[in-house]
Coordinates of C-alpha atoms in Angstrom, one line a residue:
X70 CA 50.7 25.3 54.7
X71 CA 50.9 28.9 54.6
X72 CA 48.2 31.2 55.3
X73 CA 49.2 35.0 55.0
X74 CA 52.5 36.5 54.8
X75 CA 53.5 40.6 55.9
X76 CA 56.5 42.3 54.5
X77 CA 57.5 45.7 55.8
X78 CA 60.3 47.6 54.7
X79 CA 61.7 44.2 52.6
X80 CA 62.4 44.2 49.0
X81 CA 60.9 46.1 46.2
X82 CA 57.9 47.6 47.9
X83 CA 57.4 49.0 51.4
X84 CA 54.4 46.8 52.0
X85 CA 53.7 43.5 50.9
X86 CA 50.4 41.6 51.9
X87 CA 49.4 37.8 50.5
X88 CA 46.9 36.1 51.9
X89 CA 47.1 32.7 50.5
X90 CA 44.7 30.1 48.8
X91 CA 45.2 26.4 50.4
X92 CA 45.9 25.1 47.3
X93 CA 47.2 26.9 44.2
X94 CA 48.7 30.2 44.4
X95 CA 49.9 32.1 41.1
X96 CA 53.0 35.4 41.3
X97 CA 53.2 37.0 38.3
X98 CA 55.2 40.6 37.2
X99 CA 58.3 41.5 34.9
X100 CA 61.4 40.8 36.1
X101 CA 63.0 42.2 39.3
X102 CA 59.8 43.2 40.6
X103 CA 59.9 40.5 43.8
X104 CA 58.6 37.1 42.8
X105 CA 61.7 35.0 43.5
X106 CA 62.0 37.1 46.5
X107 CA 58.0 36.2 47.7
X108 CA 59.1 32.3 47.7
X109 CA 62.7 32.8 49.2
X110 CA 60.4 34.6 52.3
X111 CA 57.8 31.6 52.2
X112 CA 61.2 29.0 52.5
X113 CA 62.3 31.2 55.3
X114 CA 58.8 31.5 57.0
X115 CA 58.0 28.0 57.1
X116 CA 61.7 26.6 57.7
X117 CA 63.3 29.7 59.7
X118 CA 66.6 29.2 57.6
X119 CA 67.4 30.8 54.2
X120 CA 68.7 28.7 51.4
X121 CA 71.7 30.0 50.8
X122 CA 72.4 30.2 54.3
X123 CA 72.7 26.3 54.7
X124 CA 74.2 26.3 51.4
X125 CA 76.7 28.9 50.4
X126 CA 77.0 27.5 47.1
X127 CA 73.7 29.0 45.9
X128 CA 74.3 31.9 43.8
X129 CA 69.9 32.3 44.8
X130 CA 68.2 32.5 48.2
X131 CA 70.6 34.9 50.2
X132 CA 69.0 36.8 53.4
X133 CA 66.7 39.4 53.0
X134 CA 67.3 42.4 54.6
X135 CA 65.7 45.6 54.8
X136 CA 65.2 48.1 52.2
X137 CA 65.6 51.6 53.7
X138 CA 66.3 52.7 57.1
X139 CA 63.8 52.0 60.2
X140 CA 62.2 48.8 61.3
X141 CA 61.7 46.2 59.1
X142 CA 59.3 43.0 60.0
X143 CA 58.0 39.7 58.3
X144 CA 55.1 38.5 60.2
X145 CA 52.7 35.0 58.8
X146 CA 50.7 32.6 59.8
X147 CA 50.6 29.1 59.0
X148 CA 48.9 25.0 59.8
X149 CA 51.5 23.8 62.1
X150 CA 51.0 20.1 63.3
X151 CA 48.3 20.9 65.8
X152 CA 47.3 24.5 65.3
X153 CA 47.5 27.3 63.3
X154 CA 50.8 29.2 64.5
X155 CA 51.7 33.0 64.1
X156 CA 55.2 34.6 64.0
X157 CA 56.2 38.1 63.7
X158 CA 60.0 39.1 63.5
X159 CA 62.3 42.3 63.3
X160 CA 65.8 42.7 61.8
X161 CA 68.4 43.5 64.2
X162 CA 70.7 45.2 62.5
X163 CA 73.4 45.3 64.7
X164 CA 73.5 41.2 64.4
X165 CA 72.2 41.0 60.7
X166 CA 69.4 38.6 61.9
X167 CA 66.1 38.2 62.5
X168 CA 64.7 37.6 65.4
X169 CA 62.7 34.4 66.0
X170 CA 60.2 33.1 68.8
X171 CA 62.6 31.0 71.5
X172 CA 61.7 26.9 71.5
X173 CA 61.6 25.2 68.9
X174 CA 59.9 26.3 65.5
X175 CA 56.7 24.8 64.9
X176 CA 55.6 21.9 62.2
X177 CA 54.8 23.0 58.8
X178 CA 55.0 19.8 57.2
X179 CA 57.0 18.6 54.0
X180 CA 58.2 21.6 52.4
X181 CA 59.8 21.7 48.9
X182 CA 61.4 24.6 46.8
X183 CA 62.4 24.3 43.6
X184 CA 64.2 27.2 42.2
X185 CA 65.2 28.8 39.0
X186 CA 68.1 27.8 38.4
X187 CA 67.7 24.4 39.0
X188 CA 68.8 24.2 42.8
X189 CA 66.3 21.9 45.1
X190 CA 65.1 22.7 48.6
X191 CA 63.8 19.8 51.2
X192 CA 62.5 20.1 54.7
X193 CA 61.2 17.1 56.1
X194 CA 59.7 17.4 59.7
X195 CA 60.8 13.9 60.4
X196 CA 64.5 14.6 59.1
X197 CA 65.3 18.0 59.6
X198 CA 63.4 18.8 62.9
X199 CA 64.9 19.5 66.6
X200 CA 65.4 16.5 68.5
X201 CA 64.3 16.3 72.4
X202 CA 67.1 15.2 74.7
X203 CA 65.2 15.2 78.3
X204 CA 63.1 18.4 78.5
X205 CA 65.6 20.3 76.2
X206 CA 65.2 20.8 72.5
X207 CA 68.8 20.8 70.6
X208 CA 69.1 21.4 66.9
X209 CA 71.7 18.5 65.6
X210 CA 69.7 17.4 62.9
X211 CA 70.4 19.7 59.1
X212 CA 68.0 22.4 58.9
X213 CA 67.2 21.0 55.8
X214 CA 68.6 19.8 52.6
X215 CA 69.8 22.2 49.8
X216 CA 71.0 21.1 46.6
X217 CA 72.5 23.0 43.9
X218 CA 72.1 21.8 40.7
X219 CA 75.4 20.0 40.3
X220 CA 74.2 18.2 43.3
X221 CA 70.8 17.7 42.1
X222 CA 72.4 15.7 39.6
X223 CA 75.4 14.1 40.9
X224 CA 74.1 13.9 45.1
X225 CA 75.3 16.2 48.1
X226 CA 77.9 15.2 50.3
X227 CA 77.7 16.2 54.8
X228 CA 80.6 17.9 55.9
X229 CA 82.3 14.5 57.2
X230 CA 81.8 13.0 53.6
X231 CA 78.6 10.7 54.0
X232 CA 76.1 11.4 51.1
X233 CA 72.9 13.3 52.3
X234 CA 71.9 12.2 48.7
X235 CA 72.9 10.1 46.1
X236 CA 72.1 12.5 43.3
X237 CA 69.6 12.0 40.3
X238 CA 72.1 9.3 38.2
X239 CA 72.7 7.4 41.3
X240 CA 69.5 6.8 41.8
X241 CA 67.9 6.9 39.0
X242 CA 70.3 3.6 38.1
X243 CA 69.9 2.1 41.6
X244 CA 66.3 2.5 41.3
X245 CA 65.8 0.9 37.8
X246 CA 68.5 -1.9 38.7
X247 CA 66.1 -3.0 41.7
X248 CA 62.9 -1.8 40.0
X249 CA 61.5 -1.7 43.7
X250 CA 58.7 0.7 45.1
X251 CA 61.1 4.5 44.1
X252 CA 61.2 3.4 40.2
X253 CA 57.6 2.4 39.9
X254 CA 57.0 5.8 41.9
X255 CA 59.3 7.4 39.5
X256 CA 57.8 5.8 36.3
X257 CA 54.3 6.9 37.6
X258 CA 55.4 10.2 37.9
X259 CA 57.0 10.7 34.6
X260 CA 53.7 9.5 32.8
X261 CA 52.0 12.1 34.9
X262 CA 54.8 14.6 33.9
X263 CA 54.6 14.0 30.3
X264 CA 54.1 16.4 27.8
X265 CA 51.2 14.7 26.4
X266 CA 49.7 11.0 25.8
X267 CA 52.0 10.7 22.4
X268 CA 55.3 11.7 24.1
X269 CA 55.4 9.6 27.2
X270 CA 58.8 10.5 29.2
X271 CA 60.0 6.6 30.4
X272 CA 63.6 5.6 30.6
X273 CA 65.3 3.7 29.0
X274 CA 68.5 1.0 28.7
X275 CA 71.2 2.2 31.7
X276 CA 74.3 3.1 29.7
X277 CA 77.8 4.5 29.8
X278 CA 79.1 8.0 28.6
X279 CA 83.2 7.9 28.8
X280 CA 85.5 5.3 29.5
X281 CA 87.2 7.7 32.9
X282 CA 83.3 7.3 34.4
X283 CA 81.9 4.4 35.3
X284 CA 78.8 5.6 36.6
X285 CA 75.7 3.8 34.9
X286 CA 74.0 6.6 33.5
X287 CA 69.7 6.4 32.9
X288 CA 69.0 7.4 29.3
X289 CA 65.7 8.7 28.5
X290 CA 64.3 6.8 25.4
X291 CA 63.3 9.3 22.9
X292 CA 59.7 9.6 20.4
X293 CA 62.1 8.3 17.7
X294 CA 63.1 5.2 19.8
X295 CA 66.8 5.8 20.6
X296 CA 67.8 6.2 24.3
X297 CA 69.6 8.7 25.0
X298 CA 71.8 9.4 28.6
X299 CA 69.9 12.0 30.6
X300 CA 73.1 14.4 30.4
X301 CA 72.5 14.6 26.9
X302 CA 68.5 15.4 27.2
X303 CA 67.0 18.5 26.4
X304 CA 66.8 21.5 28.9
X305 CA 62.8 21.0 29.2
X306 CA 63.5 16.8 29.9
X307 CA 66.5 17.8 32.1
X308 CA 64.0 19.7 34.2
X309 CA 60.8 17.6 33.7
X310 CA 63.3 14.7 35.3
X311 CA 65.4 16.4 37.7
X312 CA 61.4 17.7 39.4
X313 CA 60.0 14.0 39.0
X314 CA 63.1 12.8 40.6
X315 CA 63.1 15.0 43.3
X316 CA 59.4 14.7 44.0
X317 CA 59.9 10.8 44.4
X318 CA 63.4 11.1 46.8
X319 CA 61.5 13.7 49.6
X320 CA 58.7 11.2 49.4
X321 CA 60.6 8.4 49.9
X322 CA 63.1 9.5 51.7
X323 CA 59.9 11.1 54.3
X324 CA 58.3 7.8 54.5
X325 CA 61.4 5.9 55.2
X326 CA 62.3 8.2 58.2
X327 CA 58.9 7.6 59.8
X328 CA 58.7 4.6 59.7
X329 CA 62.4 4.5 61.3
X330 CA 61.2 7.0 64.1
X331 CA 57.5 5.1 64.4
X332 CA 55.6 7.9 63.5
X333 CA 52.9 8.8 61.0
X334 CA 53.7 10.4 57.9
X335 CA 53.1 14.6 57.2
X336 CA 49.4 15.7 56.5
X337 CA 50.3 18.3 54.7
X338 CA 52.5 19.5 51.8
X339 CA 54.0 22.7 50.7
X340 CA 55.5 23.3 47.0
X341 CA 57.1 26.5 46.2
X342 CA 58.2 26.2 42.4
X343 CA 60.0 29.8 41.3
X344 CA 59.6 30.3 37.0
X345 CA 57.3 27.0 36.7
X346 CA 57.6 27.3 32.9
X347 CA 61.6 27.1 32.7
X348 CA 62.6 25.6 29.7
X349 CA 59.5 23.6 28.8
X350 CA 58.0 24.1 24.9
X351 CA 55.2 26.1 24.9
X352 CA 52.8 22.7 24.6
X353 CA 54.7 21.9 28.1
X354 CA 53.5 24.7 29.9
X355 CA 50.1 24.4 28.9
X356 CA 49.6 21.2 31.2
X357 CA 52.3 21.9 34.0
X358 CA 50.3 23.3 36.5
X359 CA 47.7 20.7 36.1
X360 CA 50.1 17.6 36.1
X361 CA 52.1 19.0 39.0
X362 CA 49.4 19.1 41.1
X363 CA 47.6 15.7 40.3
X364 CA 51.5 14.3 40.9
X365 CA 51.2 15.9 44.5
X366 CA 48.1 14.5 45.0
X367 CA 49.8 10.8 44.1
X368 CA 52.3 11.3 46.7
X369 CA 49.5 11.0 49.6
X370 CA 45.9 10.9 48.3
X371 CA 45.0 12.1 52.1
X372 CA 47.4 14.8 52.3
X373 CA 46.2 18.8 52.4
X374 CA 49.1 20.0 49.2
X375 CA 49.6 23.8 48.9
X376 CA 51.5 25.0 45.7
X377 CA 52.9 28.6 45.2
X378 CA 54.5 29.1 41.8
X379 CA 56.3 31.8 39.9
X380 CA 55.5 32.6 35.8
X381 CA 56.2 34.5 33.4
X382 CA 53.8 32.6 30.6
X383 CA 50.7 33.5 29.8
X384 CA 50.1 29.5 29.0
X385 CA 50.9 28.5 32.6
X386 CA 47.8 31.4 33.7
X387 CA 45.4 29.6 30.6
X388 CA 46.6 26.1 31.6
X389 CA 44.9 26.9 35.3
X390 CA 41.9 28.2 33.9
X391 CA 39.6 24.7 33.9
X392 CA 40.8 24.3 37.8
X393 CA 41.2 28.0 39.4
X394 CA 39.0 28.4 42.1
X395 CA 38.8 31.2 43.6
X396 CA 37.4 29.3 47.3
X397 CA 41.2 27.4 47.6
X398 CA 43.2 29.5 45.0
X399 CA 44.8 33.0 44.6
X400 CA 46.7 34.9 42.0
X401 CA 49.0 38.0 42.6
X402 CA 50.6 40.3 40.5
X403 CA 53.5 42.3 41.0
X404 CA 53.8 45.8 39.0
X405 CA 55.6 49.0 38.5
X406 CA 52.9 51.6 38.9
X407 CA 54.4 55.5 39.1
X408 CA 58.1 54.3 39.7
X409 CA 56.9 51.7 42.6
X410 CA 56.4 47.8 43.2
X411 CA 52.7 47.1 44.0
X412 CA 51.1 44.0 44.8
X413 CA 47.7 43.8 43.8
X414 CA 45.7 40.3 44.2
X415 CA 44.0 40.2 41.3
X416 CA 40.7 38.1 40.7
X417 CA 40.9 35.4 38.1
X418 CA 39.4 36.4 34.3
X419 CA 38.4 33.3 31.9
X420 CA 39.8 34.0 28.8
X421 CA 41.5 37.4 30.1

């Protein structure tokens, strides 16, 4: 997990300073002021690659580069597998990079991003990590896996055509045709997920849409008892599933590639979630935050979770008030004071 993060001469303000809680962190601000910005920085300083970067078909998560002229640096500190590890670099403008520390990275653990617009970030140390070939490290393996959200949906494809991912109908129908360890995972989830104890999300009878697909499609049965295909859900379901879904893959998908490579699975967990309250009913975002986290804690009851999330809604910041603690959890705000970004960490007011 992440521990503090330094922005010089980067985005909207010259200076940018978070020290982070270990387990919930809160960016709030108007629009444009640098929280979707904050989270693409946290991807990049715990995975070294920006999203868009491994996927050019992200219209989100492009490179940051400096602001003004002069040196610009992102420095932070986070758990790697053994130790805490520190990292400072400088853009080099003359190669539009920035520099990074030679070897291999270090080990952050399972880190997860899901974005605004609906486009899913996944690096898994036991997937996505440098391989050793004799006493040289050699990056073959993807830098991670980054979805857009066609291919949230319908699965993401490797250069030479192999699927990195079956996509959300794929498996949601392979999962529920073998009703196996994933759909009991995913079922749990979507309980967990649920806007509250009289609207359970659970799916219902596989179906088909068109006569030119023949994809079995997962419905979603409905309050009102009809099923209906998850293409057809509402937004707030669309996202509530394509999150549960996602959640369950990386943890499968994590466990499956230790146990292929022998090893132990991650002790730790990192959750970057950018507009948490997207397209959820005002009821909805009054228990995300909550359910999100107790869902992370179902993943791996022994694992150390970190979540940093982006709102807007003043129900998402009264939704935290029963858990916020100030000892593992931080809130920062972003605002325009006297025509300039600044980032104030702000302590936590009940009913405030």
């Amino acid at each position: 997990m992440i521990h503090d993060l330094n922005v010089v001469n980067v985005g909207p303000a010259d200076k940018m300073q978070l020290a982070f809680g270990s387990r919930l962190n809160l960016l709030t601000g108007d629009n444009g002021l640098g929280k979707s910005f904050l989270l693409d920085i946290v991807w990049w300083s715990l995975t070294r690659k920006w999203p868009a970067e491994i996927n050019p078909k992200l219209t989100a998560g492009k490179k940051a580069l400096p602001a003004a002229a002069g040196e610009a640096s992102i420095s932070f500190s986070f758990t790697g597998k053994s130790k805490v590890e520190q990292y400072e670099s400088s853009f080099v403008r003359r190669e539009q990079s920035w520099t990074g520390r030679a070897g291999r990275p270090a080990n952050p653990g399972l880190v997860l991003y899901a974005m605004a617009d609906g486009s899913f970030a996944v690096w898994d140390p036991h997937r996505n990590y440098w391989r050793t070939q004799g006493d040289l490290d050699i990056q073959e393996r993807l830098p991670a896996y980054v979805l857009n959200p066609n291919e949230v949906w319908d699965g993401l494809a490797s250069a030479e055509g192999s699927w990195l991912c079956n996509g959300l109908i794929r498996d949601l129908a392979s999962w529920q045709k073998e009703k196996g360890a994933a759909f009991k995972h995913l079922k749990a989830v979507l309980k967990v997920l649920s806007p509250s104890e009289n609207e359970i999300l659970t799916l219902g009878e596989l179906t088909r849409i068109s006569l030119d697909d023949v994809r079995d499609i997962p419905t979603i049965r409905m309050p009102y008892q009809k099923d209906v295909p998850v293409v057809h859900a509402s937004s707030g379901m669309r996202r509530i599933l394509a999150l549960a879904y996602l959640l369950v893959w990386a943890w499968q998908e994590h466990q499956q590639a230790a146990k292929q490579l022998g090893e132990s699975v991650t002790p730790q967990i990192t959750f970057l979630i950018d507009e948490i309250e997207s397209h959820l009913h005002p009821s909805w975002q009054r228990s995300i935050v909550p359910t999100l986290l107790s869902v992370m804690r179902k993943l791996d009851k022994h694992a150390k979770v970190q979540l940093i999330t982006a709102t807007h809604s003043p129900l998402v910041m009264a939704s935290v008030e029963p858990l916020f603690d100030a000892n593992q959890d931080a809130w920062f705000d972003l605002d325009l004071c006297n025509g300039e970004v600044a980032l104030t960490q702000r302590v936590y007011e009940k009913q405030g």
